[in-house]
C-alpha cells in the first residue's frame, strides 16, 4: 500500500483489512511479512492498510489484487480486532473471502503457505491474530440443548444436531437434575467424540475437565462473575454475557468466546429487555472476542449477526425442528 496522504492527523487505530482465503481442503492462506517491517518475519492473513476514504472491503479487494493477484468476488465479515502493540495500534477488519478469481501468488515475493486450521499454531502470527484463529476454529452456529425433559428426547436432539453437522453444542439441560445430567453426559461422550464435535458443559455442576475428550466449559453469569482466571483443561471456555462489562470481563480473562443475549424478544425470557441489533453491534465493536448472538434469533438472522460483528448465532429452538417444541 502506498504511504498515507500528508496533512491527516495520525489515526489512533489505523484500519487494516485482511482476508481469510481457503482452498478446496479448507486450508487457509498465510503470507510471511518481510523481516524489516512491523511484526516482521511473522505469518499473516494477507491484506494491508486502508487508504484515506476507502472502506475496509474496498481495501481488502485492492490489497489482495496487489499482494496476491486475485480478484475477490465475495467476502463476509469474520471479526474485528483492536490491538495495541508496544509501538503501534491496529484495527484489523478480517473478512472470510468466499469467492475469488485467479490463483494466489506472492506478487511482492512474499512466501505463501496453505495451512490446515490444526496446523496454524506452527506458524507464528502477530499477537493480534489470536481471536482470528479462534473465530476460524469456531463454527457459525452454537446450538443449546435445553427443555428436552427426558433422556430419550435429549438423545434424539443430540443425534439431530450431529447429523446436521453442528460441531459445537452447549449441553445445558437445566431441567435435568445433576445426576441425570452426568449420566447422559457419559452416554453422549463417545458419540460426540466420534463426530469430532465439542460439547460445552455447565459450569455450576463443577464437573472436572477431561483434556482430550472434546469438552468445553460454558460459564453462566454467576460463574463468570466468580471467575478469576481461565479454567484450564478445557478445549474451549465461553461465557454467557448480558452487558458490555461482562463481555470485557470475558475478554480480559482470556476466555475463547462469549454468547451475548437477548438480542430480540424471546418466549423463554419474556421479562428480559432485548438489546436490539444496534446495541449488540456497538458492544461487539468494543471487544475482540468471537461472540455468538442469542435470543429470539432464527437461522435466517445469521448474515445479519455477522454484519453486526458476531461470529454467529446461538439458539435453542433455531437449530431443532420446530415441531419438537409443540409437545406439552
Ligand atoms: N495484513 C495483516 N496485517 C496484520 C495482521 N496482524 C497484524 O497485527 N497486522 C498488522 C501488522 C501491521 O502493523 C498492519 C498491516 O499493515 P502493513 O504495513 O502490512 O500494511 P500494507 O500491506 O498496506 O503495507 P505497506 O504498503 O503500508 O508497507 O497490521 C494480519 O493477520 N494481516
Ligand atoms: Mg500487507
GROMACS .gro file of C-alpha atoms and ligand atoms in nm:
model
  361
    1UNK     CA    1   0.000   0.000   0.000
    2UNK     CA    2   0.127   0.349  -0.075
    3UNK     CA    3   0.220   0.593   0.201
    4UNK     CA    4  -0.077   0.765   0.362
    5UNK     CA    5  -0.159   1.113   0.242
    6UNK     CA    6   0.006   1.405   0.424
    7UNK     CA    7  -0.193   1.655   0.635
    8UNK     CA    8  -0.410   1.392   0.802
    9UNK     CA    9  -0.381   1.356   1.178
   10UNK     CA   10  -0.242   1.013   1.266
   11UNK     CA   11  -0.530   0.770   1.314
   12UNK     CA   12  -0.511   0.621   1.667
   13UNK     CA   13  -0.647   0.295   1.527
   14UNK     CA   14  -0.506   0.259   1.175
   15UNK     CA   15  -0.754   0.047   0.987
   16UNK     CA   16  -0.620  -0.271   0.825
   17UNK     CA   17  -0.822  -0.510   0.607
   18UNK     CA   18  -0.717  -0.876   0.599
   19UNK     CA   19  -0.864  -1.178   0.423
   20UNK     CA   20  -0.900  -1.544   0.509
   21UNK     CA   21  -0.873  -1.735   0.182
   22UNK     CA   22  -0.941  -2.107   0.173
   23UNK     CA   23  -0.856  -2.380  -0.074
   24UNK     CA   24  -1.073  -2.683  -0.152
   25UNK     CA   25  -0.928  -2.870   0.151
   26UNK     CA   26  -1.032  -2.582   0.381
   27UNK     CA   27  -0.667  -2.485   0.438
   28UNK     CA   28  -0.613  -2.111   0.484
   29UNK     CA   29  -0.361  -1.893   0.308
   30UNK     CA   30  -0.089  -1.720   0.508
   31UNK     CA   31   0.183  -1.493   0.379
   32UNK     CA   32   0.506  -1.406   0.554
   33UNK     CA   33   0.580  -1.046   0.640
   34UNK     CA   34   0.920  -0.912   0.536
   35UNK     CA   35   1.180  -0.901   0.817
   36UNK     CA   36   1.221  -0.524   0.825
   37UNK     CA   37   0.854  -0.419   0.872
   38UNK     CA   38   0.626  -0.405   1.178
   39UNK     CA   39   0.573  -0.762   1.308
   40UNK     CA   40   0.837  -0.863   1.052
   41UNK     CA   41   0.908  -1.231   0.985
   42UNK     CA   42   0.569  -1.340   1.122
   43UNK     CA   43   0.297  -1.500   0.912
   44UNK     CA   44  -0.022  -1.303   0.848
   45UNK     CA   45  -0.356  -1.310   0.676
   46UNK     CA   46  -0.289  -1.118   0.354
   47UNK     CA   47  -0.410  -0.759   0.347
   48UNK     CA   48  -0.300  -0.410   0.436
   49UNK     CA   49  -0.391  -0.060   0.544
   50UNK     CA   50  -0.698   0.118   0.420
   51UNK     CA   51  -0.620   0.426   0.216
   52UNK     CA   52  -0.797   0.751   0.307
   53UNK     CA   53  -1.161   0.741   0.200
   54UNK     CA   54  -1.154   0.368   0.137
   55UNK     CA   55  -1.385   0.119   0.313
   56UNK     CA   56  -1.232  -0.195   0.463
   57UNK     CA   57  -1.398  -0.406   0.193
   58UNK     CA   58  -1.252  -0.187  -0.082
   59UNK     CA   59  -0.909  -0.206   0.081
   60UNK     CA   60  -0.939  -0.585   0.102
   61UNK     CA   61  -1.015  -0.611  -0.269
   62UNK     CA   62  -0.730  -0.378  -0.363
   63UNK     CA   63  -0.474  -0.532  -0.128
   64UNK     CA   64  -0.548  -0.889  -0.236
   65UNK     CA   65  -0.518  -0.786  -0.601
   66UNK     CA   66  -0.184  -0.615  -0.531
   67UNK     CA   67  -0.033  -0.875  -0.300
   68UNK     CA   68  -0.175  -1.199  -0.446
   69UNK     CA   69  -0.306  -1.113  -0.793
   70UNK     CA   70  -0.658  -1.238  -0.719
   71UNK     CA   71  -0.994  -1.068  -0.780
   72UNK     CA   72  -1.222  -1.100  -0.475
   73UNK     CA   73  -1.585  -1.153  -0.580
   74UNK     CA   74  -1.744  -1.224  -0.238
   75UNK     CA   75  -1.637  -1.171   0.123
   76UNK     CA   76  -1.812  -1.187   0.460
   77UNK     CA   77  -1.704  -1.015   0.780
   78UNK     CA   78  -1.538  -1.257   1.025
   79UNK     CA   79  -1.416  -1.045   1.317
   80UNK     CA   80  -1.279  -0.703   1.407
   81UNK     CA   81  -0.980  -0.689   1.639
   82UNK     CA   82  -0.836  -0.380   1.806
   83UNK     CA   83  -0.488  -0.448   1.935
   84UNK     CA   84  -0.222  -0.231   2.097
   85UNK     CA   85   0.136  -0.334   2.025
   86UNK     CA   86   0.405  -0.153   2.225
   87UNK     CA   87   0.495   0.052   1.916
   88UNK     CA   88   0.156   0.095   1.743
   89UNK     CA   89  -0.212   0.005   1.750
   90UNK     CA   90  -0.416  -0.157   1.475
   91UNK     CA   91  -0.779  -0.215   1.397
   92UNK     CA   92  -0.790  -0.537   1.195
   93UNK     CA   93  -1.104  -0.587   0.990
   94UNK     CA   94  -1.097  -0.951   0.892
   95UNK     CA   95  -1.310  -1.100   0.614
   96UNK     CA   96  -1.369  -1.454   0.500
   97UNK     CA   97  -1.316  -1.447   0.126
   98UNK     CA   98  -1.592  -1.671  -0.005
   99UNK     CA   99  -1.536  -1.608  -0.377
  100UNK     CA  100  -1.235  -1.505  -0.584
  101UNK     CA  101  -1.090  -1.541  -0.931
  102UNK     CA  102  -0.729  -1.629  -1.007
  103UNK     CA  103  -0.465  -1.830  -0.827
  104UNK     CA  104  -0.295  -1.658  -0.534
  105UNK     CA  105   0.076  -1.595  -0.583
  106UNK     CA  106   0.324  -1.384  -0.390
  107UNK     CA  107   0.323  -1.074  -0.612
  108UNK     CA  108   0.561  -0.899  -0.372
  109UNK     CA  109   0.790  -1.204  -0.349
  110UNK     CA  110   0.647  -1.286  -0.006
  111UNK     CA  111   0.641  -1.658   0.085
  112UNK     CA  112   0.289  -1.809   0.091
  113UNK     CA  113   0.164  -2.119   0.276
  114UNK     CA  114  -0.166  -2.308   0.271
  115UNK     CA  115  -0.218  -2.424   0.628
  116UNK     CA  116  -0.479  -2.651   0.791
  117UNK     CA  117  -0.651  -2.492   1.093
  118UNK     CA  118  -0.497  -2.753   1.327
  119UNK     CA  119  -0.151  -2.661   1.198
  120UNK     CA  120  -0.186  -2.286   1.242
  121UNK     CA  121  -0.001  -2.291   1.574
  122UNK     CA  122   0.317  -2.393   1.388
  123UNK     CA  123   0.316  -2.062   1.203
  124UNK     CA  124   0.394  -1.771   1.435
  125UNK     CA  125   0.133  -1.499   1.379
  126UNK     CA  126   0.114  -1.147   1.527
  127UNK     CA  127  -0.044  -1.135   1.876
  128UNK     CA  128  -0.349  -0.952   1.738
  129UNK     CA  129  -0.440  -1.260   1.534
  130UNK     CA  130  -0.527  -1.490   1.825
  131UNK     CA  131  -0.903  -1.413   1.821
  132UNK     CA  132  -0.898  -1.450   1.442
  133UNK     CA  133  -0.766  -1.804   1.471
  134UNK     CA  134  -1.023  -1.886   1.742
  135UNK     CA  135  -1.304  -1.744   1.528
  136UNK     CA  136  -1.192  -1.961   1.237
  137UNK     CA  137  -1.193  -2.272   1.453
  138UNK     CA  138  -1.541  -2.198   1.584
  139UNK     CA  139  -1.842  -2.288   1.371
  140UNK     CA  140  -2.103  -2.021   1.284
  141UNK     CA  141  -2.378  -2.194   1.485
  142UNK     CA  142  -2.385  -2.274   1.856
  143UNK     CA  143  -2.695  -2.477   1.949
  144UNK     CA  144  -2.803  -2.506   2.312
  145UNK     CA  145  -2.970  -2.824   2.435
  146UNK     CA  146  -3.242  -2.718   2.677
  147UNK     CA  147  -3.601  -2.808   2.763
  148UNK     CA  148  -3.588  -3.173   2.648
  149UNK     CA  149  -3.708  -3.310   2.986
  150UNK     CA  150  -3.637  -3.675   2.907
  151UNK     CA  151  -3.314  -3.858   2.828
  152UNK     CA  152  -3.473  -4.001   2.512
  153UNK     CA  153  -3.559  -3.657   2.374
  154UNK     CA  154  -3.214  -3.515   2.455
  155UNK     CA  155  -3.053  -3.812   2.285
  156UNK     CA  156  -3.274  -3.760   1.981
  157UNK     CA  157  -3.189  -3.389   1.967
  158UNK     CA  158  -2.818  -3.456   2.001
  159UNK     CA  159  -2.832  -3.700   1.711
  160UNK     CA  160  -3.024  -3.445   1.507
  161UNK     CA  161  -2.761  -3.177   1.572
  162UNK     CA  162  -2.467  -3.406   1.495
  163UNK     CA  163  -2.637  -3.532   1.179
  164UNK     CA  164  -2.690  -3.174   1.064
  165UNK     CA  165  -2.316  -3.109   1.111
  166UNK     CA  166  -2.320  -2.900   1.424
  167UNK     CA  167  -1.978  -2.931   1.587
  168UNK     CA  168  -2.015  -2.712   1.895
  169UNK     CA  169  -2.307  -2.779   2.128
  170UNK     CA  170  -2.391  -2.646   2.474
  171UNK     CA  171  -2.519  -2.925   2.698
  172UNK     CA  172  -2.718  -2.702   2.932
  173UNK     CA  173  -3.031  -2.903   3.020
  174UNK     CA  174  -3.128  -2.708   3.332
  175UNK     CA  175  -3.442  -2.922   3.353
  176UNK     CA  176  -3.239  -3.231   3.447
  177UNK     CA  177  -3.112  -3.296   3.797
  178UNK     CA  178  -2.733  -3.310   3.827
  179UNK     CA  179  -2.728  -3.689   3.848
  180UNK     CA  180  -2.929  -3.729   3.527
  181UNK     CA  181  -2.713  -3.464   3.357
  182UNK     CA  182  -2.391  -3.650   3.441
  183UNK     CA  183  -2.534  -3.985   3.337
  184UNK     CA  184  -2.643  -3.856   2.999
  185UNK     CA  185  -2.308  -3.688   2.951
  186UNK     CA  186  -2.140  -4.029   2.989
  187UNK     CA  187  -2.371  -4.163   2.724
  188UNK     CA  188  -2.316  -3.871   2.487
  189UNK     CA  189  -1.939  -3.859   2.507
  190UNK     CA  190  -1.840  -4.143   2.271
  191UNK     CA  191  -2.085  -4.016   2.011
  192UNK     CA  192  -1.964  -3.658   2.037
  193UNK     CA  193  -1.601  -3.771   2.007
  194UNK     CA  194  -1.679  -3.989   1.710
  195UNK     CA  195  -1.840  -3.689   1.537
  196UNK     CA  196  -1.535  -3.473   1.617
  197UNK     CA  197  -1.764  -3.226   1.794
  198UNK     CA  198  -1.718  -3.030   2.118
  199UNK     CA  199  -1.974  -3.042   2.396
  200UNK     CA  200  -1.977  -2.738   2.623
  201UNK     CA  201  -2.074  -2.819   2.983
  202UNK     CA  202  -2.249  -2.620   3.252
  203UNK     CA  203  -2.004  -2.468   3.499
  204UNK     CA  204  -2.228  -2.486   3.810
  205UNK     CA  205  -2.207  -2.867   3.833
  206UNK     CA  206  -1.829  -2.845   3.877
  207UNK     CA  207  -1.754  -3.139   3.652
  208UNK     CA  208  -1.374  -3.174   3.637
  209UNK     CA  209  -1.207  -3.114   3.299
  210UNK     CA  210  -1.103  -3.418   3.096
  211UNK     CA  211  -0.848  -3.297   2.840
  212UNK     CA  212  -0.866  -3.465   2.503
  213UNK     CA  213  -1.233  -3.560   2.533
  214UNK     CA  214  -1.375  -3.277   2.325
  215UNK     CA  215  -1.528  -3.094   2.621
  216UNK     CA  216  -1.560  -2.725   2.687
  217UNK     CA  217  -1.694  -2.515   2.973
  218UNK     CA  218  -1.972  -2.257   2.944
  219UNK     CA  219  -1.975  -2.010   3.234
  220UNK     CA  220  -2.313  -1.868   3.324
  221UNK     CA  221  -2.342  -1.516   3.464
  222UNK     CA  222  -2.267  -1.621   3.823
  223UNK     CA  223  -1.970  -1.837   3.723
  224UNK     CA  224  -1.828  -1.554   3.510
  225UNK     CA  225  -1.859  -1.309   3.800
  226UNK     CA  226  -1.665  -1.551   4.025
  227UNK     CA  227  -1.403  -1.646   3.768
  228UNK     CA  228  -1.052  -1.510   3.831
  229UNK     CA  229  -0.865  -1.689   3.553
  230UNK     CA  230  -0.950  -1.904   3.253
  231UNK     CA  231  -1.025  -2.254   3.386
  232UNK     CA  232  -0.758  -2.492   3.250
  233UNK     CA  233  -0.802  -2.826   3.077
  234UNK     CA  234  -1.097  -2.744   2.852
  235UNK     CA  235  -1.096  -2.728   2.473
  236UNK     CA  236  -1.294  -2.401   2.488
  237UNK     CA  237  -1.412  -2.180   2.772
  238UNK     CA  238  -1.706  -1.950   2.698
  239UNK     CA  239  -1.921  -1.710   2.898
  240UNK     CA  240  -2.283  -1.600   2.887
  241UNK     CA  241  -2.286  -1.220   2.877
  242UNK     CA  242  -2.565  -0.963   2.900
  243UNK     CA  243  -2.369  -0.639   2.938
  244UNK     CA  244  -2.065  -0.476   2.781
  245UNK     CA  245  -1.883  -0.508   3.115
  246UNK     CA  246  -1.938  -0.885   3.109
  247UNK     CA  247  -1.805  -0.910   2.754
  248UNK     CA  248  -1.498  -0.712   2.862
  249UNK     CA  249  -1.457  -0.938   3.166
  250UNK     CA  250  -1.470  -1.248   2.942
  251UNK     CA  251  -1.207  -1.094   2.717
  252UNK     CA  252  -0.974  -0.991   2.996
  253UNK     CA  253  -0.992  -1.343   3.147
  254UNK     CA  254  -0.870  -1.478   2.811
  255UNK     CA  255  -1.187  -1.679   2.750
  256UNK     CA  256  -1.228  -1.813   2.399
  257UNK     CA  257  -1.572  -1.680   2.312
  258UNK     CA  258  -1.890  -1.534   2.454
  259UNK     CA  259  -2.264  -1.551   2.398
  260UNK     CA  260  -2.449  -1.219   2.415
  261UNK     CA  261  -2.822  -1.213   2.488
  262UNK     CA  262  -3.106  -1.136   2.447
  263UNK     CA  263  -3.080  -0.964   2.111
  264UNK     CA  264  -3.450  -0.990   2.024
  265UNK     CA  265  -3.757  -1.071   2.234
  266UNK     CA  266  -3.782  -1.439   2.320
  267UNK     CA  267  -4.065  -1.651   2.460
  268UNK     CA  268  -3.822  -1.826   2.700
  269UNK     CA  269  -3.737  -1.495   2.876
  270UNK     CA  270  -4.049  -1.277   2.838
  271UNK     CA  271  -3.935  -1.028   3.104
  272UNK     CA  272  -3.586  -0.964   2.967
  273UNK     CA  273  -3.546  -0.640   2.774
  274UNK     CA  274  -3.397  -0.715   2.432
  275UNK     CA  275  -3.074  -0.535   2.342
  276UNK     CA  276  -3.161  -0.486   1.976
  277UNK     CA  277  -2.917  -0.510   1.686
  278UNK     CA  278  -2.769  -0.163   1.729
  279UNK     CA  279  -2.664  -0.203   2.091
  280UNK     CA  280  -2.535  -0.554   2.027
  281UNK     CA  281  -2.333  -0.425   1.729
  282UNK     CA  282  -2.200  -0.131   1.929
  283UNK     CA  283  -2.078  -0.360   2.211
  284UNK     CA  284  -1.924  -0.610   1.971
  285UNK     CA  285  -1.717  -0.326   1.824
  286UNK     CA  286  -1.565  -0.275   2.167
  287UNK     CA  287  -1.433  -0.627   2.224
  288UNK     CA  288  -1.207  -0.863   2.031
  289UNK     CA  289  -1.376  -1.186   2.135
  290UNK     CA  290  -1.565  -1.407   1.893
  291UNK     CA  291  -1.928  -1.368   2.009
  292UNK     CA  292  -2.248  -1.559   1.930
  293UNK     CA  293  -2.574  -1.368   1.947
  294UNK     CA  294  -2.870  -1.530   2.122
  295UNK     CA  295  -3.233  -1.454   2.190
  296UNK     CA  296  -3.524  -1.472   1.950
  297UNK     CA  297  -3.297  -1.533   1.651
  298UNK     CA  298  -3.365  -1.768   1.361
  299UNK     CA  299  -3.126  -1.928   1.112
  300UNK     CA  300  -3.208  -1.655   0.865
  301UNK     CA  301  -3.051  -1.399   1.100
  302UNK     CA  302  -2.701  -1.541   1.051
  303UNK     CA  303  -2.580  -1.291   0.793
  304UNK     CA  304  -2.730  -1.002   0.992
  305UNK     CA  305  -2.547  -1.126   1.302
  306UNK     CA  306  -2.221  -1.146   1.110
  307UNK     CA  307  -2.260  -0.796   0.970
  308UNK     CA  308  -2.308  -0.687   1.330
  309UNK     CA  309  -1.963  -0.825   1.415
  310UNK     CA  310  -2.072  -1.158   1.565
  311UNK     CA  311  -1.915  -1.495   1.491
  312UNK     CA  312  -2.262  -1.640   1.451
  313UNK     CA  313  -2.585  -1.748   1.615
  314UNK     CA  314  -2.660  -1.939   1.934
  315UNK     CA  315  -3.006  -2.072   1.998
  316UNK     CA  316  -3.227  -2.336   2.149
  317UNK     CA  317  -3.515  -2.352   1.906
  318UNK     CA  318  -3.336  -2.223   1.598
  319UNK     CA  319  -3.147  -2.545   1.533
  320UNK     CA  320  -3.408  -2.808   1.608
  321UNK     CA  321  -3.715  -2.895   1.401
  322UNK     CA  322  -3.992  -2.651   1.505
  323UNK     CA  323  -4.237  -2.932   1.575
  324UNK     CA  324  -4.008  -3.055   1.852
  325UNK     CA  325  -4.135  -2.769   2.067
  326UNK     CA  326  -4.502  -2.842   2.026
  327UNK     CA  327  -4.516  -3.111   2.292
  328UNK     CA  328  -4.680  -3.034   2.624
  329LIG     N1  329  -0.233  -0.794   0.679
  329LIG     C1  330  -0.226  -0.822   0.808
  329LIG     N2  331  -0.178  -0.730   0.897
  329LIG     C2  332  -0.172  -0.766   1.026
  329LIG     C3  333  -0.216  -0.893   1.071
  329LIG     N3  334  -0.200  -0.899   1.206
  329LIG     C4  335  -0.149  -0.781   1.246
  329LIG     O1  336  -0.120  -0.748   1.361
  329LIG     N4  337  -0.130  -0.699   1.136
  329LIG     C5  338  -0.076  -0.564   1.146
  329LIG     C6  339   0.069  -0.555   1.108
  329LIG     C7  340   0.079  -0.413   1.053
  329LIG     O2  341   0.101  -0.325   1.162
  329LIG     C8  342  -0.060  -0.387   0.997
  329LIG     C9  343  -0.065  -0.411   0.850
  329LIG     O3  344  -0.002  -0.308   0.788
  329LIG     P1  345   0.104  -0.320   0.668
  329LIG     O4  346   0.210  -0.218   0.696
  329LIG     O5  347   0.147  -0.457   0.647
  329LIG     O6  348   0.009  -0.273   0.552
  329LIG     P2  349   0.032  -0.277   0.396
  329LIG     O7  350   0.015  -0.416   0.343
  329LIG     O8  351  -0.063  -0.174   0.347
  329LIG     O9  352   0.184  -0.243   0.376
  329LIG     P3  353   0.262  -0.108   0.334
  329LIG    O10  354   0.247  -0.099   0.185
  329LIG    O11  355   0.199   0.004   0.411
  329LIG    O12  356   0.401  -0.141   0.378
  329LIG    O13  357  -0.149  -0.478   1.062
  329LIG    C10  358  -0.265  -0.988   0.978
  329LIG    O14  359  -0.303  -1.101   1.008
  329LIG     N5  360  -0.269  -0.947   0.848
  330LIG    MG1  361   0.015  -0.607   0.359
   0.00000   0.00000   0.00000
